[in-house]
Amino acid sequence: MRNFAVQEKCFSVKIKEVVSALERFAPLPLQEDYDNAGLQIGLTEAEVSGALLCLDVNEAIVEEAVEKGCNLIISHHPLIFRKLRRITDEDYVQRTVYRAIQQGIAIVAMHTNLDKAMGGVNYKIAEKMQLQEVRLIGHKQEAYPSIRDGLHEPLAVLGGEGVMGTLPEPMEAKCFINMLKEKFGVACVQANALLLRPVRTVAICGGAGAMLLDEAIAQGADAFVTGEMRYHEFFGHEQQLQIAVIGHYESEQYTNEIFKSILEELCPGIRCEKTNVNTNPIIYL
């Protein structure tokens, strides 16, 4: 977790101050062109009664926020990803937007900007694997948070598509796969043929991260861990590196911990509630 100076410790925080804190950690310019991170719904002058932290937003999440007295939802995946032409009861996105507005609940998403930020999603995955000497890999860029609310001019935040680190001790490929199953509560891991050499260096790209596979190979990784890959992308890498696909939800499930750390450091006094709703649409039978 990067260190930021807390401007002022107070127990009355507005939604706009929380949005500013999140964007200081993971500036919006870090996000991919296709993304829609940032404020999704809500009036930012309202004081925060509580923040519900989650991976996805749906109707059940909004109802949980209502039950817990939270007027702010902070999610990883944007609820509004594509343009809305209407707000009806046609699908879950429209129904969720309507219910959030009806209940006066603001929704903020930190998506690919949080994936890329130092200390963000990929660093959290590396932390769970106890990787050491973690560094950014892939395309790197710097972004400046917007200046608002009287904050001093912020320093640039460095971001990158993925990370790479080293296991404390080399592991046999089968043991490495079993470790992933344990750390991420995964019922099964999609993998290519087990690597015959020990796994020591690991490249990571949470969520749908297959675009970083070639970079992992170029960086000399023994293993590549991601949340999603397509069938044909597994071909041709036997004994080149160990591919381990653990599931999109499973790879990003600890994002709540990042949100909690940011708010505890930059917005002390806010009540943070991690969701109890499992929004993973995929089940293993």
Coordinates of C-alpha atoms in Angstrom, one line a residue:
M1 CA 0.0 0.0 0.0
R2 CA 1.4 3.3 -1.0
N3 CA 1.7 6.1 1.6
F4 CA -0.3 9.2 1.2
A5 CA -0.5 12.1 3.7
V6 CA -3.9 12.3 5.2
Q7 CA -5.1 15.9 4.7
E8 CA -7.3 16.1 7.8
K9 CA -8.8 13.5 10.1
C10 CA -12.5 14.1 10.4
F11 CA -15.5 11.8 10.7
S12 CA -17.7 13.7 8.3
V13 CA -16.7 12.8 4.7
K14 CA -18.5 13.6 1.5
I15 CA -18.8 11.2 -1.4
K16 CA -16.7 13.5 -3.6
E17 CA -13.8 13.2 -1.1
V18 CA -14.0 9.4 -1.3
V19 CA -14.0 9.6 -5.1
S20 CA -11.0 11.9 -4.9
A21 CA -9.1 9.5 -2.6
L22 CA -9.8 6.5 -4.9
E23 CA -8.7 8.5 -8.0
R24 CA -5.5 9.6 -6.2
F25 CA -4.6 5.9 -5.7
A26 CA -5.7 4.8 -9.2
P27 CA -6.1 7.8 -11.5
L28 CA -8.8 7.5 -14.2
P29 CA -6.3 8.2 -17.1
L30 CA -4.8 4.8 -16.3
Q31 CA -7.9 3.0 -17.5
E32 CA -8.3 1.4 -20.9
D33 CA -10.0 3.3 -23.7
Y34 CA -13.0 0.9 -23.6
D35 CA -13.5 1.2 -19.9
N36 CA -16.0 3.3 -17.8
A37 CA -14.4 3.7 -14.4
G38 CA -15.2 6.5 -12.0
L39 CA -18.5 7.9 -10.6
Q40 CA -21.4 6.0 -12.1
I41 CA -24.4 7.2 -10.1
G42 CA -25.1 9.7 -7.4
L43 CA -24.7 13.2 -5.9
T44 CA -21.2 13.8 -4.6
E45 CA -22.0 16.5 -2.0
A46 CA -23.8 14.0 0.3
E47 CA -22.0 12.8 3.4
V48 CA -21.0 9.1 3.5
S49 CA -23.1 7.0 5.9
G50 CA -21.2 3.9 5.0
A51 CA -19.4 2.4 2.0
L52 CA -20.2 -1.1 0.7
L53 CA -17.2 -2.7 -1.0
C54 CA -17.7 -5.2 -3.8
L55 CA -16.5 -6.7 -7.0
D56 CA -19.7 -6.4 -9.1
V57 CA -22.9 -4.4 -8.6
N58 CA -26.4 -5.9 -9.0
E59 CA -29.8 -5.7 -7.4
A60 CA -28.7 -7.8 -4.4
I61 CA -25.7 -5.5 -3.8
V62 CA -28.0 -2.4 -3.7
E63 CA -30.4 -4.1 -1.3
E64 CA -27.4 -5.1 0.9
A65 CA -26.3 -1.4 0.9
V66 CA -29.8 -0.4 1.9
E67 CA -29.9 -3.0 4.7
K68 CA -26.5 -1.9 6.0
G69 CA -27.3 1.8 5.8
C70 CA -24.6 2.5 3.2
N71 CA -25.2 5.3 0.7
L72 CA -22.1 4.5 -1.3
I73 CA -21.1 1.4 -3.2
I74 CA -17.5 1.0 -4.4
S75 CA -17.1 -1.7 -6.9
H76 CA -14.3 -3.0 -9.2
H77 CA -16.4 -3.7 -12.2
P78 CA -18.5 -0.8 -13.6
L79 CA -22.3 -1.3 -13.4
I80 CA -22.7 1.1 -16.4
F81 CA -20.3 -0.2 -18.9
R82 CA -22.1 0.6 -22.2
K83 CA -24.4 3.5 -23.0
L84 CA -27.8 3.3 -21.4
R85 CA -30.6 4.4 -23.8
R86 CA -33.3 3.9 -21.2
I87 CA -33.8 3.0 -17.5
T88 CA -36.6 0.4 -17.3
D89 CA -37.0 -3.0 -15.8
E90 CA -35.7 -4.6 -19.0
D91 CA -32.4 -6.0 -17.5
Y92 CA -30.5 -6.1 -14.2
V93 CA -28.3 -3.1 -15.1
Q94 CA -31.3 -0.8 -15.6
R95 CA -33.2 -2.2 -12.6
T96 CA -30.1 -1.7 -10.4
V97 CA -29.5 1.8 -11.7
Y98 CA -33.2 2.7 -10.9
R99 CA -33.1 1.2 -7.5
A100 CA -29.8 2.9 -6.6
I101 CA -31.2 6.3 -7.6
Q102 CA -34.5 5.6 -5.8
Q103 CA -32.5 4.9 -2.6
G104 CA -30.1 7.8 -3.0
I105 CA -27.1 5.4 -3.3
A106 CA -23.9 6.6 -5.1
I107 CA -21.9 4.0 -7.1
V108 CA -18.2 4.4 -8.0
A109 CA -16.2 1.9 -10.0
M110 CA -12.4 1.5 -10.1
H111 CA -11.7 -1.0 -12.9
T112 CA -8.8 -1.2 -15.3
N113 CA -7.2 1.9 -13.6
L114 CA -7.0 -0.2 -10.3
D115 CA -5.8 -3.2 -12.3
K116 CA -2.8 -1.2 -13.5
A117 CA -2.0 0.9 -10.4
M118 CA 0.9 0.1 -8.1
G119 CA -0.6 -1.6 -5.1
G120 CA -3.7 -2.5 -7.1
V121 CA -5.4 -5.7 -8.2
N122 CA -2.3 -7.5 -9.6
Y123 CA -0.3 -6.6 -6.5
K124 CA -3.0 -8.0 -4.3
I125 CA -2.9 -11.3 -6.2
A126 CA 0.8 -11.4 -5.8
E127 CA 0.5 -10.7 -2.1
K128 CA -1.8 -13.6 -1.6
M129 CA 0.8 -15.8 -3.4
Q130 CA 3.5 -14.3 -1.1
L131 CA 5.6 -13.2 -4.1
Q132 CA 8.7 -11.2 -3.4
E133 CA 10.4 -8.4 -5.5
V134 CA 7.1 -7.7 -7.3
R135 CA 7.4 -5.3 -10.3
L136 CA 5.3 -4.0 -13.1
I137 CA 5.4 -5.6 -16.5
G138 CA 3.8 -4.9 -19.8
H139 CA 3.0 -1.4 -21.1
K140 CA 3.7 1.1 -18.4
Q141 CA 2.4 4.6 -18.1
E142 CA 2.2 7.5 -15.7
A143 CA -1.0 9.4 -14.8
Y144 CA -1.7 12.3 -12.6
P145 CA -4.8 12.4 -10.3
S146 CA -7.0 15.4 -10.9
I147 CA -6.5 18.2 -8.4
R148 CA -9.7 18.9 -6.4
D149 CA -10.9 19.7 -2.9
G150 CA -7.9 21.9 -2.1
L151 CA -5.4 19.0 -2.3
H152 CA -1.8 19.9 -3.1
E153 CA -0.6 18.9 -6.6
P154 CA -0.3 15.1 -6.6
L155 CA 2.6 13.1 -7.7
A156 CA 2.3 10.9 -10.8
V157 CA 1.1 7.4 -10.3
L158 CA 2.9 4.7 -12.3
G159 CA 0.8 1.9 -13.7
G160 CA 1.3 -1.3 -15.8
E161 CA -0.7 -4.1 -17.3
G162 CA 0.6 -6.8 -15.0
V163 CA 3.2 -7.8 -12.4
M164 CA 5.9 -10.3 -11.9
G165 CA 7.5 -11.6 -8.8
T166 CA 9.4 -14.5 -7.2
L167 CA 8.1 -17.2 -4.9
P168 CA 9.9 -17.5 -1.5
E169 CA 11.0 -21.0 -2.6
P170 CA 10.8 -22.9 -5.9
M171 CA 7.8 -25.2 -6.2
E172 CA 6.9 -28.2 -8.3
A173 CA 4.2 -27.3 -10.8
K174 CA 1.6 -29.5 -9.2
C175 CA 2.3 -28.0 -5.8
F176 CA 2.0 -24.5 -7.3
I177 CA -1.4 -25.3 -8.8
N178 CA -2.6 -26.7 -5.4
M179 CA -1.3 -23.5 -3.7
L180 CA -3.5 -21.4 -6.1
K181 CA -6.5 -23.6 -5.4
E182 CA -6.0 -23.1 -1.6
K183 CA -5.2 -19.3 -1.7
F184 CA -8.1 -18.4 -4.0
G185 CA -10.7 -21.0 -3.1
V186 CA -10.7 -22.4 -6.6
A187 CA -12.6 -25.6 -7.3
C188 CA -10.4 -26.3 -10.3
V189 CA -7.6 -24.6 -12.3
Q190 CA -7.3 -24.6 -16.1
A191 CA -3.7 -25.4 -16.9
N192 CA -1.5 -26.6 -19.7
A193 CA 0.8 -29.6 -19.3
L194 CA 2.6 -29.5 -15.9
L195 CA 5.9 -27.9 -16.1
L196 CA 8.8 -30.3 -15.6
R197 CA 11.1 -27.7 -14.0
P198 CA 10.4 -25.9 -10.7
V199 CA 8.2 -22.7 -10.7
R200 CA 10.0 -19.7 -9.2
T201 CA 9.1 -16.6 -11.1
V202 CA 5.4 -15.8 -11.7
A203 CA 3.7 -13.3 -14.0
I204 CA 0.2 -12.1 -13.1
C205 CA -2.6 -10.4 -14.9
G206 CA -6.0 -10.6 -13.1
G207 CA -9.3 -10.9 -14.8
A208 CA -9.1 -11.4 -18.6
G209 CA -5.4 -11.2 -18.9
A210 CA -4.4 -13.4 -21.9
M211 CA -3.0 -10.3 -23.7
L212 CA 0.0 -10.4 -21.3
L213 CA 1.0 -14.1 -22.0
D214 CA 3.6 -13.2 -24.6
E215 CA 5.1 -10.6 -22.2
A216 CA 5.3 -13.2 -19.4
I217 CA 7.2 -15.4 -21.8
A218 CA 9.5 -12.6 -22.9
Q219 CA 10.2 -11.8 -19.2
G220 CA 11.3 -15.4 -18.5
A221 CA 8.4 -16.2 -16.2
D222 CA 8.0 -19.9 -15.1
A223 CA 4.3 -19.5 -14.6
F224 CA 1.5 -17.1 -15.8
V225 CA -1.6 -16.7 -13.6
T226 CA -4.7 -15.0 -14.9
G227 CA -8.5 -15.2 -14.6
E228 CA -9.6 -16.0 -18.2
M229 CA -8.0 -17.4 -21.4
R230 CA -9.5 -18.8 -24.6
Y231 CA -9.0 -22.4 -25.7
H232 CA -6.6 -21.8 -28.6
E233 CA -4.4 -19.5 -26.4
F234 CA -3.2 -22.5 -24.4
F235 CA -1.6 -24.1 -27.5
G236 CA 2.2 -24.1 -28.2
H237 CA 3.4 -23.3 -24.7
E238 CA 4.2 -26.8 -23.3
Q239 CA 7.3 -26.7 -21.1
Q240 CA 7.7 -23.0 -22.0
L241 CA 5.8 -21.9 -18.9
Q242 CA 3.0 -23.1 -16.6
I243 CA -0.3 -21.5 -17.5
A244 CA -2.8 -21.3 -14.6
V245 CA -6.3 -19.9 -15.2
I246 CA -8.1 -19.5 -11.9
G247 CA -11.3 -17.8 -12.9
H248 CA -12.2 -14.1 -13.4
Y249 CA -14.1 -13.6 -10.1
E250 CA -11.6 -15.7 -8.1
S251 CA -8.6 -13.7 -9.4
E252 CA -10.1 -10.4 -8.3
Q253 CA -12.1 -11.4 -5.2
Y254 CA -9.7 -9.6 -2.8
T255 CA -10.1 -6.2 -4.4
N256 CA -12.3 -5.2 -1.5
E257 CA -9.2 -5.3 0.7
I258 CA -7.6 -2.6 -1.5
F259 CA -10.6 -0.4 -1.2
K260 CA -10.7 -0.8 2.5
S261 CA -7.0 0.1 2.8
I262 CA -7.4 3.2 0.7
L263 CA -10.3 4.5 2.7
E264 CA -8.7 3.7 6.1
E265 CA -5.7 5.7 5.1
L266 CA -7.2 8.6 3.1
C267 CA -10.7 8.9 4.6
P268 CA -10.4 7.7 8.2
G269 CA -13.7 7.4 10.1
I270 CA -15.7 6.0 7.2
R271 CA -17.6 2.8 8.0
C272 CA -16.5 0.2 5.5
E273 CA -18.6 -2.9 4.9
K274 CA -17.3 -5.8 2.7
T275 CA -20.2 -7.4 0.8
N276 CA -21.5 -10.7 1.9
V277 CA -23.0 -11.3 -1.6
N278 CA -21.2 -13.7 -3.9
T279 CA -21.8 -12.1 -7.4
N280 CA -19.9 -14.8 -9.3
P281 CA -22.2 -15.9 -12.1
I282 CA -20.2 -19.1 -12.7
I283 CA -20.6 -22.2 -10.7
Y284 CA -18.6 -25.4 -10.8
L285 CA -20.6 -28.6 -10.8

